[in-house]
Amino acid sequence: MSTVPESPTAPGQQPVPAKSVMMTVNGLLLGMFVAVLAPTVVTVALPSIVTQLGGSQSAYTWIVTAELLAMTVSVPLWGKLADLYHKKWLLQASLGLFLIGSLVAGAAGSIGVLIVSRVAQGVGAGGLTAMVPVVMAVIVPPRERGKYMGLFGAVFAVGTIVGPPLGGALAEVPGFGWRLCFFFGAPFALLSMIVLQRTFHLPTTRRQVHVDYLGAALIVVAASALLVWCSLAGDVFAWRSGWTVVLVTVGVVALGLTVLVEARSPEPILPLSLFRNRTIVLTTLASMLVGVVLFGASVFVPPYLQLAQGLSPGQTGLLSLPLALGVVVASTVAGHLITSTGQWKAVLVTGAVLTGGGAVMLAMVDENSGLGWFVAAVVVLGLGVGSLMQNLVLVAQSSVDMRQLGVATSTLSFFRSLGGSVGVTVLGAVLAHRVRSVIESRSPQGGGTGDAGGSLPDLGSLPEPVRAVIAQAYAVATGDIFALTVPVAVLILLTVALLRNRPLASQFGMPPGPRRAGDQGPGGPGPGDQGPGGQADRHGTDGQGPDGQGPDGHGPDGHGPGGPGRVPGGAQPVQPGEQSRPSAG
């Protein structure tokens, strides 16, 4: 046990001035931009990177996988640290790690150094992914947070979608080549550190904490083993092989041990109690499914445009914009609607319906489809995903104790990245299989096609008949893989529909839903403060919640005989041994 500073979680904190909030948001947007861009910007440049550094096909895979794995498995740890340590320090540490990793990667002279630097980038990006929504939750009230979440949703989408075409353009810059793909994000990370150092100031509280290092290690082992299996099975080794048995066994055993350790830890990385919250379970599932659709679209749209439609990388970049613009417009409009009305469920249901419509349209793509249909489909898909992505985080944050904001937010980020990782791997395997089978069926001799399912062919070097067969194969295969996302979209709609519709609070610490007469807001007295046998809730609210507690605190979760009060979206009574005192930020 150790005493460490922590950012404030008391619901009675005063709102940060609007100008200071906007400056801090600008710094956070810069940080989020580099975190999202990191795994996508090098995609187009990978062949020249591996060739110049003398790497193999396995190295090609690990340049991507190392960063993605590090980011995914580090998000829960960063989220827990956000609940225990000073958020400003953690933000600066994650930005610093990303900056160092970027500089080392850009100067790498071997594949080994490059892969290690990508791990550092991934850990830093994981910190930013987890920390940015947490910081937003402590400086902006829930009711006002929607419009800012729209900005972050737009940044996430733009970084994910424009990364490949941007990487292709940077790789052609004379004198730098592919190294500029890694150097490009460094100035943004440095500028974000400067802005946040000057504008992000919060008082701190102190409490006794215990860091669950064993739980963190087991989560890393479980997620890493299963993601490595999903990433490499069918490529580096067969699905039915000794490596599959080893990796799946290690992952499942580590996952079981994680549950046991987390159930006994006083400060678990992923509190199992969090998953007794219906809203957290549903928003986590929806976020994971959204990750499958979003990452699937961002990864498999460019190959279709280049190999099925015969477009150049520059043209592909331009035709990737409709998807990004759809997400940007939907994120912005949805955020403002939620801010102005406090109602979110209609926005999420509409987003799920649009996501399903876009998936169905993409599933209908074949060799006879035109660009107009494809562009319309990705626009509809983008509008749906943009309405869902960050607003699911907002709904989850509104349903938990403020001291659990970090772990709740990072849980959604973790499962969204996990869904994207597994989805891309599975869809990629299906794409490769379908391309190969279509080529074999339409061109039995397969003349000059090479390993069409294992790598992207150079259409310019192939004769016209072979080029036509490959274009047909990628068109058919693209429709087939998006057909697999249709049931995913249906599950998103069902999950969102099951969420309970409660208005968002207008102030820090207020639970969702209408206020009762006599409530005086956070920190003020309310009817529930004098419940028999109960300690006054720090919110001063009436103790009403999903279990139907009465104003006197009686009931399953109320004050008095039923136990300490628990208000959705609010903090719990101070635990024994915890003392709060303000100090310099």
Coordinates of C-alpha atoms in Angstrom, one line a residue, residues 25-371:
V25 CA -9.5 19.8 -25.4
N26 CA -7.2 21.0 -28.2
G27 CA -4.2 19.3 -26.5
L28 CA -6.2 16.1 -26.1
L29 CA -7.3 16.2 -29.7
L30 CA -3.7 16.4 -30.8
G31 CA -2.8 13.4 -28.6
M32 CA -5.7 11.3 -29.8
F33 CA -4.9 12.1 -33.4
V34 CA -1.4 10.6 -33.1
A35 CA -2.7 7.6 -31.1
V36 CA -5.2 6.7 -33.8
L37 CA -2.9 7.4 -36.7
A38 CA 0.0 5.3 -35.5
P39 CA -1.4 1.8 -36.4
T40 CA -2.7 2.9 -39.8
V41 CA -0.3 5.3 -41.4
V42 CA 2.4 2.7 -42.1
T43 CA 0.1 0.2 -43.8
V44 CA 0.8 1.4 -47.4
A45 CA 4.6 1.7 -46.8
L46 CA 5.1 -1.7 -45.2
P47 CA 6.3 -3.5 -48.4
S48 CA 9.1 -1.0 -48.9
I49 CA 10.0 -1.1 -45.2
V50 CA 10.3 -4.8 -45.0
T51 CA 12.3 -5.0 -48.3
Q52 CA 14.7 -2.3 -47.3
L53 CA 15.3 -3.8 -43.8
G54 CA 15.6 -7.3 -45.2
G55 CA 12.6 -8.7 -43.4
S56 CA 10.4 -11.7 -44.1
Q57 CA 6.6 -12.1 -44.4
S58 CA 6.5 -12.9 -40.7
A59 CA 8.2 -9.6 -39.9
Y60 CA 5.7 -7.8 -42.2
T61 CA 2.9 -9.1 -40.0
W62 CA 4.7 -8.3 -36.7
I63 CA 5.3 -4.7 -37.6
V64 CA 1.6 -4.2 -37.4
T65 CA 0.7 -6.8 -34.8
A66 CA 3.3 -5.6 -32.2
E67 CA 1.8 -2.1 -32.1
L68 CA -1.8 -3.3 -32.1
L69 CA -1.2 -5.9 -29.3
A70 CA 0.7 -3.4 -27.1
M71 CA -2.1 -0.8 -27.4
T72 CA -4.9 -3.2 -26.8
V73 CA -3.5 -5.0 -23.8
S74 CA -2.2 -1.8 -22.1
V75 CA -5.5 0.1 -22.2
P76 CA -7.0 -1.6 -19.1
L77 CA -3.9 -0.9 -17.1
W78 CA -3.8 2.7 -18.1
G79 CA -7.5 3.0 -17.2
K80 CA -6.9 1.6 -13.7
L81 CA -3.9 3.9 -13.1
A82 CA -6.1 6.8 -14.1
D83 CA -8.3 6.0 -11.1
L84 CA -5.2 5.9 -8.8
Y85 CA -2.7 8.4 -10.0
H86 CA -2.5 12.0 -11.2
K87 CA -4.1 12.1 -14.7
K88 CA -1.8 14.8 -16.0
W89 CA 1.3 12.8 -15.2
L90 CA -0.1 9.7 -17.0
L91 CA -1.1 11.7 -20.1
Q92 CA 2.4 13.1 -20.3
A93 CA 4.0 9.7 -19.8
S94 CA 1.9 8.1 -22.6
L95 CA 2.7 11.0 -24.9
G96 CA 6.4 10.7 -24.1
L97 CA 6.4 6.9 -24.7
F98 CA 4.8 7.4 -28.1
L99 CA 7.2 10.2 -29.0
I100 CA 10.3 8.1 -28.1
G101 CA 8.9 5.1 -30.0
S102 CA 8.2 7.2 -33.1
L103 CA 11.7 8.6 -33.2
V104 CA 13.3 5.2 -32.7
A105 CA 11.1 3.6 -35.3
G106 CA 11.9 6.3 -37.9
A107 CA 15.6 5.8 -37.3
A108 CA 15.5 2.0 -37.1
G109 CA 18.2 0.1 -39.0
S110 CA 16.8 -3.4 -38.4
I111 CA 13.5 -5.2 -38.2
G112 CA 14.1 -6.1 -34.5
V113 CA 14.6 -2.5 -33.5
L114 CA 11.5 -1.4 -35.5
I115 CA 9.3 -4.0 -33.8
V116 CA 10.5 -3.1 -30.3
S117 CA 9.9 0.6 -31.1
R118 CA 6.4 -0.3 -32.3
V119 CA 5.7 -1.8 -28.9
A120 CA 6.6 1.5 -27.2
Q121 CA 4.4 3.3 -29.7
G122 CA 1.5 0.9 -28.9
V123 CA 1.9 1.3 -25.1
G124 CA 1.9 5.1 -25.5
A125 CA -1.1 5.0 -27.8
G126 CA -2.9 2.7 -25.4
G127 CA -2.4 5.3 -22.7
L128 CA -3.9 8.1 -24.8
T129 CA -6.8 5.9 -25.9
A130 CA -7.7 5.2 -22.2
M131 CA -6.8 8.6 -20.7
V132 CA -8.4 11.1 -23.1
P133 CA -12.0 10.1 -22.4
V134 CA -11.3 10.0 -18.6
V135 CA -9.9 13.5 -18.6
M136 CA -12.9 14.7 -20.5
A137 CA -15.1 13.2 -17.9
V138 CA -13.5 15.2 -15.1
I139 CA -13.5 18.6 -16.8
V140 CA -16.8 18.6 -18.7
P141 CA -20.2 17.8 -17.1
P142 CA -22.1 14.9 -18.8
R143 CA -24.7 17.0 -20.4
E144 CA -22.1 19.2 -22.1
R145 CA -19.8 16.3 -23.0
G146 CA -21.7 15.2 -26.1
K147 CA -20.5 18.0 -28.3
Y148 CA -16.8 17.3 -27.3
M149 CA -17.3 13.6 -27.8
G150 CA -18.3 14.4 -31.4
L151 CA -14.9 16.0 -32.0
F152 CA -13.1 13.0 -30.6
G153 CA -15.2 10.6 -32.7
A154 CA -14.3 12.6 -35.7
V155 CA -10.6 12.5 -34.9
F156 CA -10.7 8.8 -34.3
A157 CA -12.5 8.2 -37.6
V158 CA -10.3 10.5 -39.7
G159 CA -7.1 9.0 -38.3
T160 CA -8.3 5.5 -38.9
I161 CA -9.5 6.1 -42.5
V162 CA -6.9 8.5 -43.9
G163 CA -3.9 6.7 -42.4
P164 CA -3.2 4.4 -45.4
P165 CA -3.4 7.0 -48.1
L166 CA -1.4 9.5 -46.0
G167 CA 1.2 6.8 -45.4
G168 CA 1.5 6.2 -49.1
A169 CA 2.0 9.9 -49.8
L170 CA 4.6 10.3 -47.1
A171 CA 6.5 7.2 -48.3
E172 CA 7.1 8.9 -51.6
V173 CA 8.7 12.0 -50.1
P174 CA 12.3 12.2 -51.5
G175 CA 15.1 11.9 -48.9
F176 CA 12.9 10.4 -46.2
G177 CA 10.8 7.6 -47.7
W178 CA 9.0 5.4 -45.3
R179 CA 10.8 6.8 -42.3
L180 CA 8.6 9.9 -42.5
C181 CA 5.6 7.8 -41.7
F182 CA 7.0 7.4 -38.2
F183 CA 8.4 10.9 -37.8
F184 CA 5.1 12.5 -38.9
G185 CA 3.4 12.0 -35.6
A186 CA 6.3 13.2 -33.4
P187 CA 5.6 16.9 -33.7
F188 CA 1.9 16.4 -32.9
A189 CA 2.8 14.4 -29.7
L190 CA 5.3 17.1 -28.7
L191 CA 2.8 19.9 -29.3
S192 CA 0.2 18.0 -27.3
M193 CA 2.6 17.7 -24.3
I194 CA 3.3 21.4 -24.4
V195 CA -0.4 22.4 -24.6
L196 CA -1.5 20.1 -21.8
Q197 CA 1.4 21.1 -19.5
R198 CA 0.3 24.7 -19.8
T199 CA -3.5 24.4 -19.7
F200 CA -4.5 21.2 -17.9
H201 CA -4.5 21.8 -14.1
L202 CA -6.6 20.0 -11.5
P203 CA -6.4 19.8 -7.7
T204 CA -5.6 16.4 -6.3
T205 CA -6.8 14.2 -3.5
R206 CA -4.8 11.5 -1.7
R207 CA -5.9 8.0 -0.7
Q208 CA -4.4 4.6 0.0
V209 CA -4.1 2.5 -3.1
H210 CA -3.0 -1.0 -4.2
V211 CA -1.9 -1.6 -7.8
D212 CA -2.9 -5.0 -9.1
Y213 CA 0.3 -5.9 -10.9
L214 CA -0.6 -9.7 -11.1
G215 CA -4.0 -9.0 -12.6
A216 CA -2.4 -6.6 -15.1
A217 CA 0.2 -9.3 -16.1
L218 CA -2.4 -12.0 -16.5
I219 CA -4.6 -9.7 -18.7
V220 CA -1.6 -9.0 -20.9
V221 CA -0.8 -12.7 -21.2
A222 CA -4.4 -13.7 -21.9
A223 CA -5.0 -11.0 -24.5
S224 CA -1.6 -11.3 -26.1
A225 CA -1.8 -15.1 -26.6
L226 CA -5.3 -15.0 -28.1
L227 CA -4.6 -12.0 -30.3
V228 CA -1.3 -13.5 -31.5
W229 CA -3.2 -16.7 -32.4
C230 CA -5.9 -14.7 -34.3
S231 CA -3.2 -12.6 -36.1
L232 CA -0.9 -15.4 -37.2
A233 CA -3.1 -18.6 -37.5
G234 CA -3.7 -19.4 -41.2
D235 CA -0.7 -17.4 -42.2
V236 CA 2.5 -18.2 -40.2
F237 CA 1.1 -21.5 -39.0
A238 CA -2.0 -23.6 -39.7
W239 CA -5.3 -23.2 -37.7
R240 CA -5.0 -26.8 -36.7
S241 CA -1.4 -27.0 -35.4
G242 CA 0.6 -27.2 -32.2
W243 CA 0.9 -23.5 -32.1
T244 CA -2.8 -23.1 -32.0
V245 CA -3.1 -25.6 -29.1
V246 CA -0.3 -23.8 -27.1
L247 CA -1.6 -20.2 -27.7
V248 CA -5.3 -21.0 -27.1
T249 CA -4.4 -23.0 -23.9
V250 CA -2.2 -20.3 -22.6
G251 CA -4.8 -17.6 -23.3
V252 CA -7.7 -19.5 -21.8
V253 CA -5.8 -20.5 -18.6
A254 CA -4.5 -16.9 -18.2
L255 CA -8.1 -15.7 -18.6
G256 CA -9.4 -18.1 -15.9
L257 CA -6.6 -17.0 -13.5
T258 CA -7.4 -13.4 -14.3
V259 CA -11.0 -13.9 -13.1
L260 CA -9.8 -15.5 -9.9
V261 CA -7.2 -12.8 -9.2
E262 CA -9.5 -9.9 -10.0
A263 CA -12.2 -11.3 -7.7
R264 CA -9.8 -11.2 -4.8
S265 CA -7.9 -8.0 -5.5
P266 CA -8.7 -4.9 -3.4
E267 CA -8.0 -2.7 -6.5
P268 CA -8.6 -4.9 -9.5
I269 CA -7.6 -3.7 -13.0
L270 CA -11.0 -4.9 -14.4
P271 CA -13.4 -5.0 -11.4
L272 CA -15.8 -7.9 -11.9
S273 CA -18.4 -5.8 -10.0
L274 CA -18.3 -3.4 -13.0
F275 CA -20.0 -6.1 -15.1
R276 CA -22.9 -6.4 -12.7
N277 CA -23.8 -3.0 -14.2
R278 CA -26.3 -3.7 -17.0
T279 CA -25.3 -0.5 -18.9
I280 CA -21.6 -1.3 -18.8
V281 CA -22.2 -4.8 -20.1
L282 CA -24.3 -3.7 -23.0
T283 CA -22.1 -0.7 -24.0
T284 CA -19.0 -2.9 -23.8
L285 CA -20.5 -5.5 -26.1
A286 CA -21.8 -2.8 -28.5
S287 CA -18.3 -1.1 -28.6
M288 CA -16.6 -4.4 -29.4
L289 CA -19.1 -5.0 -32.3
V290 CA -18.6 -1.5 -33.5
G291 CA -14.9 -2.1 -33.6
V292 CA -15.4 -5.1 -35.9
V293 CA -17.4 -3.0 -38.4
L294 CA -15.2 0.2 -38.3
F295 CA -11.8 -1.5 -38.5
G296 CA -13.1 -3.9 -41.1
A297 CA -14.3 -1.0 -43.3
S298 CA -11.1 1.0 -42.9
V299 CA -8.8 -2.0 -43.7
F300 CA -10.7 -3.6 -46.6
V301 CA -12.1 -0.6 -48.5
P302 CA -8.6 0.4 -50.0
P303 CA -7.9 -3.1 -51.5
Y304 CA -11.3 -3.1 -53.1
L305 CA -10.8 0.3 -54.7
Q306 CA -7.3 -0.5 -56.0
L307 CA -7.7 -4.2 -57.0
A308 CA -11.3 -4.5 -57.9
Q309 CA -11.9 -1.0 -59.4
G310 CA -8.3 -0.5 -60.6
L311 CA -7.8 2.9 -59.0
S312 CA -4.4 4.4 -58.0
P313 CA -3.4 5.0 -54.4
G314 CA -4.2 8.7 -54.8
Q315 CA -7.6 8.0 -56.1
T316 CA -8.1 5.5 -53.4
G317 CA -7.3 8.1 -50.8
L318 CA -9.9 10.5 -52.2
L319 CA -12.6 7.8 -52.3
S320 CA -11.8 6.9 -48.7
L321 CA -13.0 10.3 -47.7
P322 CA -16.8 9.6 -47.9
L323 CA -16.5 7.0 -45.1
A324 CA -14.5 9.5 -42.9
L325 CA -16.8 12.4 -43.7
G326 CA -19.9 10.2 -42.8
V327 CA -18.3 9.5 -39.4
V328 CA -17.4 13.1 -38.9
V329 CA -20.8 14.5 -39.7
A330 CA -22.6 11.9 -37.6
S331 CA -20.3 12.3 -34.6
T332 CA -20.7 16.1 -34.6
V333 CA -24.4 16.2 -35.2
A334 CA -25.1 13.4 -32.7
G335 CA -23.0 15.0 -30.0
H336 CA -24.8 18.3 -30.3
L337 CA -28.2 16.6 -30.3
I338 CA -27.3 14.8 -27.1
T339 CA -26.0 18.0 -25.5
S340 CA -29.1 20.0 -26.4
T341 CA -31.7 17.4 -25.3
G342 CA -29.9 15.1 -22.8
Q343 CA -31.5 12.2 -24.6
W344 CA -29.2 9.7 -26.3
K345 CA -31.1 6.5 -27.0
A346 CA -32.8 7.6 -30.2
V347 CA -29.3 8.7 -31.5
L348 CA -27.8 5.3 -30.7
V349 CA -30.7 3.3 -32.2
T350 CA -30.6 5.4 -35.4
G351 CA -26.8 4.9 -35.6
A352 CA -27.3 1.1 -35.3
V353 CA -29.9 1.1 -38.0
L354 CA -27.7 3.1 -40.4
T355 CA -24.8 0.7 -39.6
G356 CA -26.9 -2.3 -40.5
G357 CA -28.1 -0.5 -43.7
G358 CA -24.5 0.2 -44.8
A359 CA -23.4 -3.3 -44.0
V360 CA -26.2 -4.8 -46.2
M361 CA -25.3 -2.4 -49.0
L362 CA -21.7 -3.4 -48.9
A363 CA -22.7 -7.1 -48.7
M364 CA -24.4 -6.7 -52.1
V365 CA -21.1 -5.6 -53.8
D366 CA -19.9 -7.8 -56.6
E367 CA -18.0 -7.6 -59.9
N368 CA -20.9 -5.7 -61.5
S369 CA -21.2 -3.0 -58.8
G370 CA -20.3 0.5 -59.7
L371 CA -18.4 3.1 -57.6

